[in-house]
PDB file of C-alpha atoms in Angstrom:
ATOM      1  CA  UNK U 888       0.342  -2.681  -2.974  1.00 66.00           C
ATOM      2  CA  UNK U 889      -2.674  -0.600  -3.677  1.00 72.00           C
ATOM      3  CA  UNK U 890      -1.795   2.979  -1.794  1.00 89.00           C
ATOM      4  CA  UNK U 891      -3.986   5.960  -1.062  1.00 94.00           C
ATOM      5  CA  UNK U 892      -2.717   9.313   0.665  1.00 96.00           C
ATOM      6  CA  UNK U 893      -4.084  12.244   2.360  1.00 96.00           C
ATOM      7  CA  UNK U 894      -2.825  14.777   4.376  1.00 92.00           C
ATOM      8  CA  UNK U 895      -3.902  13.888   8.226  1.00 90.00           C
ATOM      9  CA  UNK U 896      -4.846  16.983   9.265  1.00 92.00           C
ATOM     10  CA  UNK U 897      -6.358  18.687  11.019  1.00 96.00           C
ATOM     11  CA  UNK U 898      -6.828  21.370   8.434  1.00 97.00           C
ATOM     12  CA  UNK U 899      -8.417  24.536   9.629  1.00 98.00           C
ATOM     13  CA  UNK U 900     -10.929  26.920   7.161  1.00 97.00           C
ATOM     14  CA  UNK U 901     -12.635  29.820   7.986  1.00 98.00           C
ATOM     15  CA  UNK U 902     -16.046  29.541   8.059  1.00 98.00           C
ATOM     16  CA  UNK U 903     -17.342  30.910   4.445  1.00 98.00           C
ATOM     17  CA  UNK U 904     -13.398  29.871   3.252  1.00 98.00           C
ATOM     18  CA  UNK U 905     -12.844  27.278   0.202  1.00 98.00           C
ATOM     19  CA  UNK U 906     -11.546  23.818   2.214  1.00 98.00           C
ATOM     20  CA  UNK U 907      -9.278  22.180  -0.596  1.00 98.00           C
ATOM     21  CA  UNK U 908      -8.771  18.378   0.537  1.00 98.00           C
ATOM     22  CA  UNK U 909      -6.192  16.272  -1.880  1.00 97.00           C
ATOM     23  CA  UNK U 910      -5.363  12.389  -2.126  1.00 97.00           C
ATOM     24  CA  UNK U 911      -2.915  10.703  -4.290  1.00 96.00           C
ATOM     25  CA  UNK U 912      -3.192   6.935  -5.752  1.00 94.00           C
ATOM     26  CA  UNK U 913      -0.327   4.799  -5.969  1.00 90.00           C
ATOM     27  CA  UNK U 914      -2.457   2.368  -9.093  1.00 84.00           C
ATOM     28  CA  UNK U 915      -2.285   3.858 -12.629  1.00 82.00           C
ATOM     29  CA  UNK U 916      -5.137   1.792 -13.616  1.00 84.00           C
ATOM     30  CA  UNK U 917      -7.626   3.012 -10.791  1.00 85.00           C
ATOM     31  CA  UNK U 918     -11.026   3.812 -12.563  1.00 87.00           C
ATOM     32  CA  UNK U 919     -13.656   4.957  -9.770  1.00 93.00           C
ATOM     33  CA  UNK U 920     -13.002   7.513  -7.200  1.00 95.00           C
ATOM     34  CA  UNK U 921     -15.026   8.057  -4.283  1.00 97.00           C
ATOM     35  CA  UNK U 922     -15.469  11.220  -1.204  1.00 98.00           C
ATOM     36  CA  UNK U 923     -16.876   9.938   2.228  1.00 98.00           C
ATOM     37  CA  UNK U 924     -17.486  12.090   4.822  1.00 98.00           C
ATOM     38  CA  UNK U 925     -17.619  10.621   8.330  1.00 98.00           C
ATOM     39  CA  UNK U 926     -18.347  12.104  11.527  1.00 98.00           C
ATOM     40  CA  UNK U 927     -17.033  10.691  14.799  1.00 96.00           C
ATOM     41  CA  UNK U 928     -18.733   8.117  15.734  1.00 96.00           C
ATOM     42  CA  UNK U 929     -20.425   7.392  12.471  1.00 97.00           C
ATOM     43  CA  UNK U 930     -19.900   5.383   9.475  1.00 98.00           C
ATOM     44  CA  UNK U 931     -18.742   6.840   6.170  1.00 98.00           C
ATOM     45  CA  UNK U 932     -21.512   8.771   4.016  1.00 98.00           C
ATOM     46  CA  UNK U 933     -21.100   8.979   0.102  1.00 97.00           C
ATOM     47  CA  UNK U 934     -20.947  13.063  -1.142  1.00 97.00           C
ATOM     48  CA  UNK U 935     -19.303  12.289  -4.380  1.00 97.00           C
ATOM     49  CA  UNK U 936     -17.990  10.181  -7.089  1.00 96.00           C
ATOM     50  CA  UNK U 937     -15.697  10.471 -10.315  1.00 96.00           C
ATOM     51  CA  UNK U 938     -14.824   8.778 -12.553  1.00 93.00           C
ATOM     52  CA  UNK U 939     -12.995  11.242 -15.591  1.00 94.00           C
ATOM     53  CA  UNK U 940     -10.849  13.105 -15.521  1.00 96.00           C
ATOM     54  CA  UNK U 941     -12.015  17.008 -14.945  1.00 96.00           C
ATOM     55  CA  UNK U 942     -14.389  18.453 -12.742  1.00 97.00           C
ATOM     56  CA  UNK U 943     -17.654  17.523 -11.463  1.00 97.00           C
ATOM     57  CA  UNK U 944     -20.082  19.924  -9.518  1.00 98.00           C
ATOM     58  CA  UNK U 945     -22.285  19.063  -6.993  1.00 97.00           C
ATOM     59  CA  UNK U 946     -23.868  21.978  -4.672  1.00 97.00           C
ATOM     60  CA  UNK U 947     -21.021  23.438  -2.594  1.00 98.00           C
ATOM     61  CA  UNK U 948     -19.556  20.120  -3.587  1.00 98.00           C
ATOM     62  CA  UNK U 949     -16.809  19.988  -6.776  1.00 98.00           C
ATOM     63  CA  UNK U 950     -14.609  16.764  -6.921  1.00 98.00           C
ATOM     64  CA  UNK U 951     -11.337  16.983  -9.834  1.00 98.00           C
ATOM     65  CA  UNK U 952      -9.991  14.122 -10.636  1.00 97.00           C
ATOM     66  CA  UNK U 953      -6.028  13.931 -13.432  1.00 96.00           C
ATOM     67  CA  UNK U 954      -5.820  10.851 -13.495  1.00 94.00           C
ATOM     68  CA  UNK U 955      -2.109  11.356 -15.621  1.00 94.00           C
ATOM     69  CA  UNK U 956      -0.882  13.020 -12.326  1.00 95.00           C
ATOM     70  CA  UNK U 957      -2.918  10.138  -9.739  1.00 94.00           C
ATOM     71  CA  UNK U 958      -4.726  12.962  -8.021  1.00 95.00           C
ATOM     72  CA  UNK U 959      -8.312  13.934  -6.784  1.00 97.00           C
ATOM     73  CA  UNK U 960      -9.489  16.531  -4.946  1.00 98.00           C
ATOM     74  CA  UNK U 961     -12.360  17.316  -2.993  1.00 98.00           C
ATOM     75  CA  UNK U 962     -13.522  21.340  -2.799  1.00 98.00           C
ATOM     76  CA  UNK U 963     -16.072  22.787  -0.499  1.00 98.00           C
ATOM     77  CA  UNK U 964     -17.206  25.821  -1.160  1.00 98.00           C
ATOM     78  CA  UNK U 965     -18.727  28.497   1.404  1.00 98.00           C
ATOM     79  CA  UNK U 966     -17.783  25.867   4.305  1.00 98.00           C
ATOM     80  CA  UNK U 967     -20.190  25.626   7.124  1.00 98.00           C
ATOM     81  CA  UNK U 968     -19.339  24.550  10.821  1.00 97.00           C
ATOM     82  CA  UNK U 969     -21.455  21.367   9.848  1.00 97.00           C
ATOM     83  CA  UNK U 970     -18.389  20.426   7.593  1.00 98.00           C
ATOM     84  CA  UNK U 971     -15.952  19.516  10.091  1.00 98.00           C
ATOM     85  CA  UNK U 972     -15.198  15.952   9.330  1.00 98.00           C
ATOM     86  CA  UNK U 973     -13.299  13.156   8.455  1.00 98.00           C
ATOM     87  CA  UNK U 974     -13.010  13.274   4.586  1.00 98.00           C
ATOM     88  CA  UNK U 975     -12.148  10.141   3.011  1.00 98.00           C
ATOM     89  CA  UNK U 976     -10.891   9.435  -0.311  1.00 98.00           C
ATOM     90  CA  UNK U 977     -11.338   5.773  -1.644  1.00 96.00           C
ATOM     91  CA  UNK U 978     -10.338   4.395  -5.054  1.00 94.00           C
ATOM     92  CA  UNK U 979     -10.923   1.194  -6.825  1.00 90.00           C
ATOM     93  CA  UNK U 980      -9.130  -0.392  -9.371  1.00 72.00           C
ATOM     94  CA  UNK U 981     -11.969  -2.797 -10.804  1.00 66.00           C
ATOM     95  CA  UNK U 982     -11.008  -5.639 -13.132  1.00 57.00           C
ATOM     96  CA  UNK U 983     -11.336  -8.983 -13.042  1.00 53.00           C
ATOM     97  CA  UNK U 984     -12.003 -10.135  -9.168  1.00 44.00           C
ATOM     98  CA  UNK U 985     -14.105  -7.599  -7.841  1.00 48.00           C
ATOM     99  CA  UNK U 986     -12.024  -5.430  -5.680  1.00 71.00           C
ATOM    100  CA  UNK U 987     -13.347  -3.619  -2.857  1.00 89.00           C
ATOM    101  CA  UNK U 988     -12.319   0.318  -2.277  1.00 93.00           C
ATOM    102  CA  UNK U 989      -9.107   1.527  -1.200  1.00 93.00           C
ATOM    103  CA  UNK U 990      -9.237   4.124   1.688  1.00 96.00           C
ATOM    104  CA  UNK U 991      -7.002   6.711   2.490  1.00 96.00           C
ATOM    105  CA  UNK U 992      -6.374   7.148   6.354  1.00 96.00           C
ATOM    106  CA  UNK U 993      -8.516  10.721   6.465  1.00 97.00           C
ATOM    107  CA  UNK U 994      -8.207  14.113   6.804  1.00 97.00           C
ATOM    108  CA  UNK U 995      -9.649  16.112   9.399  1.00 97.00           C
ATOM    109  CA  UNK U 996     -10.948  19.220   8.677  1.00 98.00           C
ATOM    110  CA  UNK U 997     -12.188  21.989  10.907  1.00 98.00           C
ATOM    111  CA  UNK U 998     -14.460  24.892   9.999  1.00 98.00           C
ATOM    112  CA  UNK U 999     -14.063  27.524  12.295  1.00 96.00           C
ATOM    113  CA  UNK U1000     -17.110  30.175  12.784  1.00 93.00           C
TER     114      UNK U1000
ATOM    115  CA  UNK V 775     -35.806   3.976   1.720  1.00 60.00           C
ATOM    116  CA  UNK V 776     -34.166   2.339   4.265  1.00 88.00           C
ATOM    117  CA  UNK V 777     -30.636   2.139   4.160  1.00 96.00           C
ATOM    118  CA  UNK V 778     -28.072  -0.650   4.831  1.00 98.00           C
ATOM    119  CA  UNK V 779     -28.799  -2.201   8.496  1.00 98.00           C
ATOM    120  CA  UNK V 780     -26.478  -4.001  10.782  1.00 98.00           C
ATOM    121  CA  UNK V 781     -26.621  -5.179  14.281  1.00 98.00           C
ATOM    122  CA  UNK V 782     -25.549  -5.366  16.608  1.00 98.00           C
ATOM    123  CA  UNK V 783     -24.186  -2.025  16.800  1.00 98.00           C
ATOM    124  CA  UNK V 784     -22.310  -2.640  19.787  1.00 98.00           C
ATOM    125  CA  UNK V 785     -20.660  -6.012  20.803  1.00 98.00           C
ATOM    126  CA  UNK V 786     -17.969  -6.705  23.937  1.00 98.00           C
ATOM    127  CA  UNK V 787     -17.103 -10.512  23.511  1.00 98.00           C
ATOM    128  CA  UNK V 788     -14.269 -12.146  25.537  1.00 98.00           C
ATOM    129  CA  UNK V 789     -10.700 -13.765  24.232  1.00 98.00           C
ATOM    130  CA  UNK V 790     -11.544 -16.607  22.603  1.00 98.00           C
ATOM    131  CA  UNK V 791     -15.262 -16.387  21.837  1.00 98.00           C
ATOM    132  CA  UNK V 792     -16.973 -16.577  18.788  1.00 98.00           C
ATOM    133  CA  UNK V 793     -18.842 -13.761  17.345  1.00 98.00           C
ATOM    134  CA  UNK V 794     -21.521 -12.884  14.704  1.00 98.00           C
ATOM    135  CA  UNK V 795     -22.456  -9.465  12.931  1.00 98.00           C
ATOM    136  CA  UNK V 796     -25.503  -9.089  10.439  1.00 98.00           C
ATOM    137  CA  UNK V 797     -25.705  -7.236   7.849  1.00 98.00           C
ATOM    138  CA  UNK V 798     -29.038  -6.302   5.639  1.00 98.00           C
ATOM    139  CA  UNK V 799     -28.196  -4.335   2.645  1.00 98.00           C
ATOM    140  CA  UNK V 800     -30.361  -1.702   0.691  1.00 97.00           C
ATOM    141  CA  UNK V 801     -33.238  -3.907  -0.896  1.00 96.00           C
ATOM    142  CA  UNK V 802     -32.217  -4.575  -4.250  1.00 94.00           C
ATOM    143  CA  UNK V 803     -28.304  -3.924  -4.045  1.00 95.00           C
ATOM    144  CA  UNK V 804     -26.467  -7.052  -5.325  1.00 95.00           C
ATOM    145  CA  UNK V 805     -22.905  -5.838  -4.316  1.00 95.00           C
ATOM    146  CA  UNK V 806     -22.952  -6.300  -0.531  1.00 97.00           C
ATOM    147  CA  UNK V 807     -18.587  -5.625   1.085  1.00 97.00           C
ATOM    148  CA  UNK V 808     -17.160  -5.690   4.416  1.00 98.00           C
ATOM    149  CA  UNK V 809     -14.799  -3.130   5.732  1.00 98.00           C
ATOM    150  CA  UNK V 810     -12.663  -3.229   9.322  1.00 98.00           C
ATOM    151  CA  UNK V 811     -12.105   0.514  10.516  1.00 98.00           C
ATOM    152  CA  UNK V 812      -9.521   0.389  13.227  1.00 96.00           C
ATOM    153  CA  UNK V 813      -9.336   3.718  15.338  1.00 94.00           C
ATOM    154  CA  UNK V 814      -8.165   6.481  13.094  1.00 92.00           C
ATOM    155  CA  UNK V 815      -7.612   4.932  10.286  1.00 95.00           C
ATOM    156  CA  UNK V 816      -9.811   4.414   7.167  1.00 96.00           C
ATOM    157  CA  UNK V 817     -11.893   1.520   6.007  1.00 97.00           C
ATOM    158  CA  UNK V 818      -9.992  -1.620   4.915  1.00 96.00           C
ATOM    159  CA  UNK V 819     -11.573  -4.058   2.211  1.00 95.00           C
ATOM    160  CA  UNK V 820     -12.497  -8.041   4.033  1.00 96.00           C
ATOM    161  CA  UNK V 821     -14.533  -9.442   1.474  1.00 96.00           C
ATOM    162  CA  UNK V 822     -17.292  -9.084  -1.238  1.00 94.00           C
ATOM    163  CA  UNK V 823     -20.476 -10.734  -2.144  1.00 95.00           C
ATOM    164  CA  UNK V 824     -22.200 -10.683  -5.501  1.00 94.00           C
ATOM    165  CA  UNK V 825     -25.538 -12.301  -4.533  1.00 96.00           C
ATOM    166  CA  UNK V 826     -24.605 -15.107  -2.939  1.00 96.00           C
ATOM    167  CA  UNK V 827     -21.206 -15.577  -4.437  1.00 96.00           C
ATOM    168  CA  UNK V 828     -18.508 -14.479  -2.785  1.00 95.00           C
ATOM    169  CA  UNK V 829     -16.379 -13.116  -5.245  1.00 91.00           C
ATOM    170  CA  UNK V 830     -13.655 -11.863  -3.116  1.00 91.00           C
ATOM    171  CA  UNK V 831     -12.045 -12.762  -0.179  1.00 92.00           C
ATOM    172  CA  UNK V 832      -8.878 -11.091   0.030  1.00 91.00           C
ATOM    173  CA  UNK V 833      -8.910  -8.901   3.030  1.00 93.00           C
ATOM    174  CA  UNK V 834     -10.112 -11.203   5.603  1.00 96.00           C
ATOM    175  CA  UNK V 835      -7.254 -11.283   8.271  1.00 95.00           C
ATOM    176  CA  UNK V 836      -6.970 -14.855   9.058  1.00 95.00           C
ATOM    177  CA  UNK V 837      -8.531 -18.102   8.852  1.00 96.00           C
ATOM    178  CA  UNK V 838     -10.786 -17.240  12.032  1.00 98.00           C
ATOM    179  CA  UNK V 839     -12.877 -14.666   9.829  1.00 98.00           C
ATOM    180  CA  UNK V 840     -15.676 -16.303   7.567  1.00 97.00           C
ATOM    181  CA  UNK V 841     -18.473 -14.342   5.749  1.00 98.00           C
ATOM    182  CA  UNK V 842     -21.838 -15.950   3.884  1.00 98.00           C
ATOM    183  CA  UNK V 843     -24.810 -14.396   2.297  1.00 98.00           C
ATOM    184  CA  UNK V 844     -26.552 -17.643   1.365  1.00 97.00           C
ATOM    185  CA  UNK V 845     -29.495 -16.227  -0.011  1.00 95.00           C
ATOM    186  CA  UNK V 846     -28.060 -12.935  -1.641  1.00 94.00           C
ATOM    187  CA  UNK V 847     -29.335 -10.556   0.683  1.00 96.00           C
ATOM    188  CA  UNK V 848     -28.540 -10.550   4.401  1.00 98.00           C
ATOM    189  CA  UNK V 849     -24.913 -11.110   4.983  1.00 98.00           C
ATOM    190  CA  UNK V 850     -23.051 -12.573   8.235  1.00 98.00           C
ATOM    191  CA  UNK V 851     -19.364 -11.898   9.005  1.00 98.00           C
ATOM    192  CA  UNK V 852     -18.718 -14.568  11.602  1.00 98.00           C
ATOM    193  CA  UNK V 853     -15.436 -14.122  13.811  1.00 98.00           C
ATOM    194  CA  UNK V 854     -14.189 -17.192  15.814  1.00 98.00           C
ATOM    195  CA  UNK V 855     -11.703 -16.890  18.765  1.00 98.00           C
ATOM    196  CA  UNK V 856     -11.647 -13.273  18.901  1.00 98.00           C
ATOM    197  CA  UNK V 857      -8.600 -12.079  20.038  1.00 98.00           C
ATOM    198  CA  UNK V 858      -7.782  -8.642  21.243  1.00 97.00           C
ATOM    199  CA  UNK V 859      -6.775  -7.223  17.616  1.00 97.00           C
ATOM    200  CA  UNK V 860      -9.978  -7.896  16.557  1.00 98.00           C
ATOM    201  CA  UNK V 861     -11.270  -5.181  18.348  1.00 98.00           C
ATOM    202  CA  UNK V 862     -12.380  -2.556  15.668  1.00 98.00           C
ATOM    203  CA  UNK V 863     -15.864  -1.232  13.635  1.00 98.00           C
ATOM    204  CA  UNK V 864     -16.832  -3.615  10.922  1.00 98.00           C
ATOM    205  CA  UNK V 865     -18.680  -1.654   8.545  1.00 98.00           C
ATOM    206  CA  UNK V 866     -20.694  -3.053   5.528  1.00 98.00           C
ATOM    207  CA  UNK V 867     -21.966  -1.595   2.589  1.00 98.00           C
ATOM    208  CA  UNK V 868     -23.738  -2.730  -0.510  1.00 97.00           C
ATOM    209  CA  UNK V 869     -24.191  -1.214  -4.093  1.00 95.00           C
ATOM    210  CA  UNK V 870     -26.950  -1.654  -6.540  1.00 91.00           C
ATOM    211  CA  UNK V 871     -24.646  -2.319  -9.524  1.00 88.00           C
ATOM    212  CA  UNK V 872     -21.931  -5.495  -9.639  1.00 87.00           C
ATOM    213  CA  UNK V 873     -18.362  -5.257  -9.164  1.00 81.00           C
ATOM    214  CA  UNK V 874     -16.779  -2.970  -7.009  1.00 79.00           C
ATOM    215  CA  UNK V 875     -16.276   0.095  -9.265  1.00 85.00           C
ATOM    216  CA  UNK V 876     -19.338   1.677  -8.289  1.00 89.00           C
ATOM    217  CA  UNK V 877     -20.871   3.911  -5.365  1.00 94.00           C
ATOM    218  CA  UNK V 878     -21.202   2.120  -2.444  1.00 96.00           C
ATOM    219  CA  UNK V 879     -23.830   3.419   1.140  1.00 97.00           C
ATOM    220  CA  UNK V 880     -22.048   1.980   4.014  1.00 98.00           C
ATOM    221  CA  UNK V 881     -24.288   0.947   7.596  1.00 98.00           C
ATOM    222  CA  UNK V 882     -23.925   2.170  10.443  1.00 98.00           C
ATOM    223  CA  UNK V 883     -21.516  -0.086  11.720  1.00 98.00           C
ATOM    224  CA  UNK V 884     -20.661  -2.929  15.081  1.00 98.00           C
ATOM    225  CA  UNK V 885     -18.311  -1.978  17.092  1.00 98.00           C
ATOM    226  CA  UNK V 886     -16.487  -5.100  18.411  1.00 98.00           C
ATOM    227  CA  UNK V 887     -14.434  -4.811  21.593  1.00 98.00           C
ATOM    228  CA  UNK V 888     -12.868  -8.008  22.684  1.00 98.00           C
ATOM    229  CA  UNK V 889     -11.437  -8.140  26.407  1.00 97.00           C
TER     230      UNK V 889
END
């Protein structure tokens, strides 16, 4: 059984603040790692994908992915009151079969001004 | 360019009837999946197309869920005898690359609400 976690939430920032948002994988052999960001009431929206292990930057955006540890995170830097979300993290395993992603339930994050 | 469409974006059926959502993915994109997001929680995998080819079927719920995209581009997820725990937002999204290991642009979403 494929298994994705995040902390629920609702996590609170300051506006200007770092938000930190984490996820653990339960599949050693997941290759492709995916942020959506989703409003209420609206679908998911891509803001970034990984897919080694490390860093990658992407405006305020940095997603870090150790794989050895089954952990990616999502950073926001110099949050803005149009960052209060539902942040998703998905993962897919690939292979043979064509799997679609995994999604973890959310967390909620408030940016206070 | 336009993004992934789907309609209809809102849908009330009664117990028991059949139902039909549309999806039309980003021109191009030959990965085209189906998600069911129940309040709260995230997306959950139904099924995936390559082209026409449905590659992957795994997630649909029961027989009463049945997906086609005969012609590789417009998909239909087709629900028959809705029941109550059907009620959710189906979601789509397509890729432009095959398999499911890369980025996918979800629609906007039907939300189904069976009474």
């Amino acid at each position: 059984q494929k298994e994705v976690e995040q902390n629920s939430g609702p996590l609170s920032v300051p506006e200007g603040a770092i938000a930190s948002l984490n996820c653990t994988y339960s599949d050693r052999v997941s290759q492709s790692f995916f942020w959506y960001r989703q409003y209420s009431g609206k679908s998911p929206e891509l803001i970034m994908s990984i897919y080694s292990n490390g860093d990658k930057e992407d405006g305020r955006f940095t997603a870090q992915l150790n794989k050895a540890s089954q952990y990616v995170s999502l950073l926001i830097r110099d949050s803005q009151p149009s960052d209060s979300a539902t942040y998703l993290c998905a993962v897919n395993i690939g292979g043979g079969g064509a799997d679609g992603l995994t999604f973890g339930k959310g967390t909620h994050l408030i940016i206070q001004p | 360019g336009a993004g992934v469409s789907q309609s209809p974006r809102y849908k009330v059926a009664k117990r028991g009837q059949d139902v039909a959502l549309r999806c039309d993915p980003i021109s191009g994109h030959v990965s085209l999946f189906w998600y069911q997001q129940a309040l709260g929680q995230g997306p959950e995998f139904l099924t995936y197309f390559q082209n026409e080819a449905q590659l992957d079927k795994s997630g649909l719920p029961s027989d009463r869920f049945f997906a086609e995209r005969p012609e590789g581009s417009v998909s239909t997820l087709k629900i028959q005898r809705t029941q109550q725990e059907d009620s959710a937002v189906y979601l789509c999204a397509s890729s432009s690359k095959a398999g499911g290991l890369y980025e996918q642009y979800f629609g906007p979403g039907t939300r189904l609400t069976v009474t």
